[in-house]
Short mmCIF file of C-alpha atoms in Angstrom, two decimals:
data_model
loop_
_atom_site.label_atom_id
_atom_site.label_comp_id
_atom_site.label_asym_id
_atom_site.label_seq_id
_atom_site.Cartn_x
_atom_site.Cartn_y
_atom_site.Cartn_z
CA SER A 16 97.20 126.37 122.15
CA THR A 17 96.24 128.84 119.19
CA GLY A 18 92.56 128.50 119.94
CA VAL A 19 91.64 125.91 117.59
CA ASP A 20 89.43 122.90 118.93
CA VAL A 21 90.58 119.35 117.89
CA ILE A 22 88.50 115.95 118.00
CA ASP A 23 91.33 113.26 118.42
CA ILE A 24 90.15 110.78 116.49
CA GLY A 25 93.00 108.18 117.21
CA VAL A 26 95.34 105.47 114.95
CA GLY A 27 93.87 104.77 111.82
CA PRO A 28 94.54 105.23 107.82
CA THR A 29 94.23 108.08 105.56
CA ASP A 30 90.85 106.84 105.02
CA PHE A 31 89.68 106.85 108.27
CA ALA A 32 90.80 110.22 108.92
CA SER A 33 88.70 111.22 105.81
CA PHE A 34 85.72 109.45 107.02
CA HIS A 35 85.67 111.38 110.45
CA ALA A 36 86.57 114.69 108.45
CA MET A 37 83.49 114.29 106.48
CA GLU A 38 81.62 113.01 109.69
CA GLU A 39 82.51 116.20 111.60
CA ASP A 40 82.40 118.54 108.75
CA ALA A 41 85.95 119.16 109.51
CA VAL A 42 89.57 119.69 108.59
CA GLY A 43 91.12 116.77 108.72
CA ILE A 44 95.17 115.76 109.62
CA GLN A 45 96.80 112.62 109.07
CA VAL A 46 100.45 112.04 110.43
CA THR A 47 101.91 109.68 108.26
CA SER A 48 105.00 109.05 105.91
CA SER A 49 102.80 106.85 103.34
CA HIS A 50 104.99 104.53 101.85
CA MET A 51 108.03 106.91 101.91
CA PRO A 52 111.54 106.47 104.19
CA LEU A 53 110.25 106.65 108.09
CA GLU A 54 112.08 109.98 109.24
CA PHE A 55 109.92 111.35 106.25
CA ASN A 56 107.21 111.39 108.68
CA GLY A 57 104.42 114.68 107.80
CA LEU A 58 101.26 115.49 107.82
CA LYS A 59 98.30 115.29 104.98
CA PHE A 60 95.74 118.05 105.43
CA LEU A 61 92.11 117.18 103.91
CA TYR A 62 89.19 119.74 103.11
CA PRO A 63 85.93 118.57 105.19
CA ASP A 64 84.73 116.70 102.26
CA GLY A 65 87.33 114.58 102.46
CA ASN A 66 89.91 114.74 99.59
CA GLY A 67 93.20 115.89 100.16
CA PHE A 68 93.94 119.74 99.86
CA LEU A 69 95.17 121.02 96.38
CA ASN A 70 98.19 122.73 96.11
CA ARG A 71 97.32 126.33 96.08
CA ASP A 72 95.64 125.82 99.70
CA LEU A 73 99.21 123.93 100.85
CA ASP A 74 101.17 126.65 99.73
CA LYS A 75 98.81 129.29 102.17
CA LEU A 76 99.33 126.64 104.77
CA LYS A 77 103.70 127.33 103.93
CA GLU A 78 103.13 131.39 104.32
CA PHE A 79 101.49 130.88 107.65
CA PHE A 80 103.92 128.21 108.50
CA ARG A 81 107.13 130.93 108.09
CA LYS A 82 105.30 133.66 108.92
CA GLY A 83 105.31 132.15 112.28
CA ASP A 84 102.63 134.47 113.69
CA PHE A 85 100.30 132.54 115.34
CA PRO A 86 97.70 133.88 117.77
CA GLU A 87 97.13 132.65 121.66
CA GLY A 88 94.20 130.63 122.45
CA GLU A 89 92.56 127.91 124.69
CA GLY A 90 91.30 125.27 122.40
CA GLU A 91 89.81 121.99 123.63
CA ILE A 92 90.52 118.23 122.53
CA VAL A 93 88.23 115.62 122.82
CA GLU A 94 88.57 112.06 122.06
CA LYS A 95 85.82 110.92 119.87
CA GLU A 96 84.27 108.10 121.14
CA GLY A 97 82.72 105.24 118.75
CA GLY A 98 84.52 106.62 115.87
CA ARG A 99 86.12 103.33 114.96
CA GLU A 100 83.29 101.21 115.24
CA THR A 101 81.08 103.61 112.78
CA TYR A 102 83.95 103.43 110.21
CA MET A 103 84.45 99.64 110.48
CA THR A 104 80.79 99.30 109.92
CA GLY A 105 80.53 101.47 107.01
CA LEU A 106 83.61 99.56 105.07
CA GLU A 107 81.90 96.29 106.01
CA GLU A 108 78.38 97.42 104.93
CA PHE A 109 80.05 98.57 101.81
CA VAL A 110 81.87 95.53 100.55
CA GLU A 111 78.94 93.43 101.38
CA LYS A 112 77.00 95.25 99.09
CA ASN A 113 79.53 95.18 96.28
CA GLY A 114 81.04 91.88 97.20
CA GLU A 115 79.63 88.05 96.18
CA PHE A 116 82.23 85.55 98.10
CA PHE A 117 83.27 85.92 101.87
CA ASP A 118 84.32 82.38 102.59
CA ARG A 119 88.07 82.82 101.54
CA LYS A 120 91.47 82.61 102.82
CA VAL A 121 93.29 85.67 102.39
CA VAL A 122 96.83 86.54 103.43
CA VAL A 123 97.49 90.11 104.86
CA ASP A 124 100.18 92.17 105.54
CA THR A 125 99.92 95.62 106.63
CA LEU A 126 103.52 96.31 106.80
CA GLY A 127 103.31 97.37 110.63
CA GLY A 128 101.59 100.26 109.48
CA SER A 129 98.22 101.98 110.74
CA THR A 130 95.66 99.32 108.87
CA ASN A 131 97.48 96.91 111.57
CA GLU A 132 94.34 96.33 113.20
CA ASN A 133 91.46 97.44 110.51
CA LEU A 134 92.08 95.71 107.75
CA PRO A 135 92.22 92.35 108.97
CA GLU A 136 89.71 92.70 111.17
CA VAL A 137 87.47 93.93 108.23
CA PHE A 138 88.00 90.49 106.41
CA GLU A 139 87.43 88.70 109.56
CA ARG A 140 84.17 90.56 109.92
CA LEU A 141 83.16 89.52 106.40
CA GLY A 142 83.74 86.21 106.97
CA PHE A 143 87.00 85.42 105.37
CA GLU A 144 89.78 82.97 106.95
CA VAL A 145 92.48 85.79 107.67
CA VAL A 146 96.54 84.64 107.45
CA ASP A 147 97.87 87.97 109.12
CA ILE A 148 101.12 88.12 108.72
CA GLY A 149 101.86 92.57 109.28
CA LYS A 150 100.48 91.53 113.12
CA GLU A 151 102.94 89.17 114.00
CA ARG A 152 105.08 92.27 114.42
CA GLU A 153 104.57 94.98 117.23
CA GLU A 154 106.12 97.80 114.87
CA ILE A 155 107.64 98.61 111.12
CA TYR A 156 109.58 96.08 110.14
CA ARG A 157 110.69 97.31 106.59
CA ASN A 158 112.01 101.17 106.01
CA PRO A 159 111.03 102.30 103.27
CA PRO A 160 107.92 100.43 103.72
CA ASN A 161 106.64 100.56 100.50
CA PRO A 162 104.22 98.06 99.14
CA ILE A 163 106.04 96.49 95.80
CA PRO A 164 106.21 93.28 94.92
CA GLU A 165 110.20 93.28 95.25
CA GLN A 166 109.45 93.78 99.17
CA LEU A 167 106.49 91.33 99.43
CA SER A 168 108.53 88.17 98.68
CA GLU A 169 107.11 86.83 102.28
CA LEU A 170 103.53 87.62 101.70
CA SER A 171 103.55 85.86 98.25
CA ASN A 172 105.42 82.75 100.03
CA VAL A 173 103.06 82.70 102.71
CA VAL A 174 99.82 83.03 100.72
CA GLU A 175 101.32 80.12 98.64
CA GLU A 176 102.15 77.72 101.53
CA GLU A 177 98.49 78.51 102.93
CA ASP A 178 97.02 77.85 99.43
CA ALA A 179 95.23 80.97 100.19
CA TYR A 180 92.59 82.61 97.92
CA MET A 181 94.54 86.26 97.48
CA GLY A 182 97.09 88.04 99.23
CA VAL A 183 96.55 91.58 99.96
CA ALA A 184 99.32 94.31 101.21
CA SER A 185 99.17 97.91 102.29
CA ASP A 186 101.42 101.19 103.09
CA LEU A 187 101.62 102.30 106.38
CA ASP A 188 98.92 105.04 106.07
CA GLY A 189 96.57 102.79 104.26
CA ASP A 190 95.91 104.58 100.86
CA ARG A 191 97.70 102.10 98.61
CA VAL A 192 96.67 97.98 97.91
CA GLN A 193 98.81 95.93 96.49
CA ILE A 194 97.43 92.31 95.28
CA TYR A 195 99.13 89.03 94.66
CA PHE A 196 97.09 86.38 92.56
CA LYS A 197 97.56 82.98 91.44
CA GLY A 198 101.14 83.17 91.67
CA GLU A 199 101.43 86.86 90.29
CA TRP A 200 101.65 90.63 91.32
CA VAL A 201 98.34 92.09 89.65
CA SER A 202 99.25 95.49 88.00
CA GLY A 203 97.48 98.82 89.19
CA ASP A 204 95.90 99.44 85.80
CA GLU A 205 94.60 95.44 86.06
CA LEU A 206 93.10 96.25 89.43
CA PHE A 207 91.71 99.27 88.15
CA CYS A 208 89.79 97.53 85.45
CA VAL A 209 88.32 94.98 87.85
CA PHE A 210 87.06 97.55 89.93
CA ALA A 211 85.49 99.34 87.00
CA GLN A 212 83.36 96.18 85.93
CA LEU A 213 81.61 96.56 89.81
CA PHE A 214 80.66 100.21 89.49
CA ASP A 215 78.60 102.05 86.89
CA GLY A 216 79.26 105.10 85.77
CA LYS A 217 82.07 108.07 85.32
CA VAL A 218 85.69 106.92 86.59
CA VAL A 219 88.32 109.42 86.91
CA ALA A 220 91.86 108.28 86.80
CA SER A 221 95.94 109.40 86.27
CA VAL A 222 97.21 110.25 82.85
CA ASP A 223 99.56 107.25 83.59
CA THR A 224 96.55 104.70 83.52
CA SER A 225 96.45 102.41 80.89
CA ASP A 226 93.63 103.37 78.36
CA THR A 227 92.35 100.01 78.11
CA LEU A 228 90.02 100.87 81.32
CA GLU A 229 88.37 102.33 78.19
CA LYS A 230 86.68 99.38 77.72
CA PHE A 231 84.94 99.18 80.93
CA SER A 232 84.19 103.13 81.77
CA ASN A 233 83.75 106.56 80.42
CA VAL A 234 86.98 107.73 81.55
CA LYS A 235 88.49 111.08 82.64
CA TYR A 236 91.98 111.58 83.04
CA THR A 237 93.84 114.41 84.75
CA ARG A 238 97.14 115.15 86.22
CA VAL A 239 98.82 112.68 88.44
CA GLY A 240 98.80 113.33 92.47
CA ASP A 241 95.30 111.97 94.34
CA PRO A 242 94.45 115.33 95.41
CA PHE A 243 94.27 116.56 91.61
CA VAL A 244 92.34 112.79 90.73
CA ILE A 245 89.94 113.16 93.94
CA ASP A 246 89.11 116.76 92.86
CA ARG A 247 87.96 116.10 89.30
CA THR A 248 86.22 112.73 91.32
CA LEU A 249 84.02 115.39 93.01
CA LYS A 250 83.19 117.52 90.29
CA GLU A 251 82.59 115.01 87.93
CA ASN A 252 80.01 112.37 90.60
CA ALA A 253 82.16 109.92 89.41
CA ALA A 254 81.52 106.09 90.56
CA LEU A 255 84.81 105.82 91.36
CA SER A 256 88.61 106.68 90.43
CA GLY A 257 92.37 105.67 91.20
CA GLU A 258 95.95 105.47 89.72
CA PRO A 259 98.04 102.67 88.90
CA ASN A 260 100.08 103.35 92.02
CA GLY A 261 97.51 101.37 93.87
CA HIS A 262 95.09 104.30 94.69
CA PHE A 263 91.42 103.94 94.82
CA CYS A 264 88.52 105.56 95.76
CA PHE A 265 85.41 104.47 96.41
CA PRO A 266 83.20 107.72 96.79
CA ASP A 267 80.27 106.48 98.14
CA PHE A 268 82.64 105.32 101.14
CA VAL A 269 84.62 107.89 101.58
CA ASN A 270 86.08 110.86 98.82
CA TYR A 271 89.78 109.32 99.92
CA ASN A 272 91.78 106.34 98.72
CA SER A 273 91.26 103.37 100.83
CA GLY A 274 93.57 100.01 100.67
CA THR A 275 91.34 98.56 103.21
CA LEU A 276 88.40 99.06 101.17
CA ALA A 277 90.57 97.80 97.47
CA GLY A 278 92.05 94.82 98.99
CA ALA A 279 88.30 93.96 100.45
CA LEU A 280 86.64 94.31 97.16
CA ALA A 281 88.86 92.46 95.43
CA ALA A 282 88.92 89.59 97.48
CA SER A 283 85.02 89.51 97.62
CA THR A 284 84.49 89.45 93.94
CA ASP A 285 84.89 87.02 91.36
CA PHE A 286 88.16 88.12 90.72
CA GLU A 287 89.46 85.81 88.51
CA ALA A 288 86.72 86.04 85.67
CA ALA A 289 87.20 89.97 85.95
CA LEU A 290 91.04 89.65 85.23
CA ASN A 291 89.94 87.73 81.95
CA GLN A 292 87.47 90.45 80.79
CA ILE A 293 90.84 92.69 80.46
CA PRO A 294 92.62 92.45 76.67
CA GLU A 295 95.78 91.46 76.36
CA ASN A 296 98.28 94.35 75.96
CA PHE A 297 102.04 95.14 76.49
CA GLN A 298 102.99 97.90 79.39
CA GLU A 299 106.66 98.48 79.76
CA LYS A 300 107.28 101.24 82.64
CA THR A 301 110.54 103.02 83.12
CA SER A 302 112.18 105.08 85.41
CA ILE A 303 114.46 107.67 84.00
CA GLU A 304 117.11 109.21 86.59
CA TYR A 305 117.49 113.09 86.57
CA GLU A 306 119.50 115.42 87.98
#
């Protein structure tokens, strides 16, 4: 209504929006509440390079919104055709290039979110046997839909019942991943170290990441928050970036965190051998209430 042309790509995770922002050289917008309570639904803004807006530009958006002085115009809405297949093919090819094992059984829980179709389908296209416990439900069934071990007991139980190789969960907008393997939940730091063994070159990590990662990569640290991590990733031309909360970005595919890609890569590697390369260490994290 203000004269802006819109390309409607449909429903998908945030890396899907990032993928098409890069392809169309356009600003991307993802409607999401991520892992937060459902009533917190909002917008993620993405640059044409696919990474999230930094604070300075979010502040500008707030100023525009609060002024409320919007011009009138006649923008065009175009529904993009074939966009999902292009994205899915890109995912599949990236995992085939970097993975090894595709004949395993995996259990998938999308929590009823935007990866409902994409995540299990990627596994199926790669040749995995998929047990999809998220697709059994027609709507989001957990509020808040935070993929943390305390809320994923059904996933771990089904992995054991099915004698599956691995359990993979994502949050509603698909930018976080949680992995269950051999009776235990894999920490974000351990998962980071596994991925670092797959990719040569610089790695960018948030400062709350364990320095164990330095055993496997040349690590550049930055402040917590995926916009800051991925902004540094682009500046450093890094091969991998992430945070121990389950955010992992693989820039050779897309400049945003992809839980779908991270889950498929984890399941297709010699995961146990990679875990065994990580030195034993003790880590404890505590939440502190602040008023």
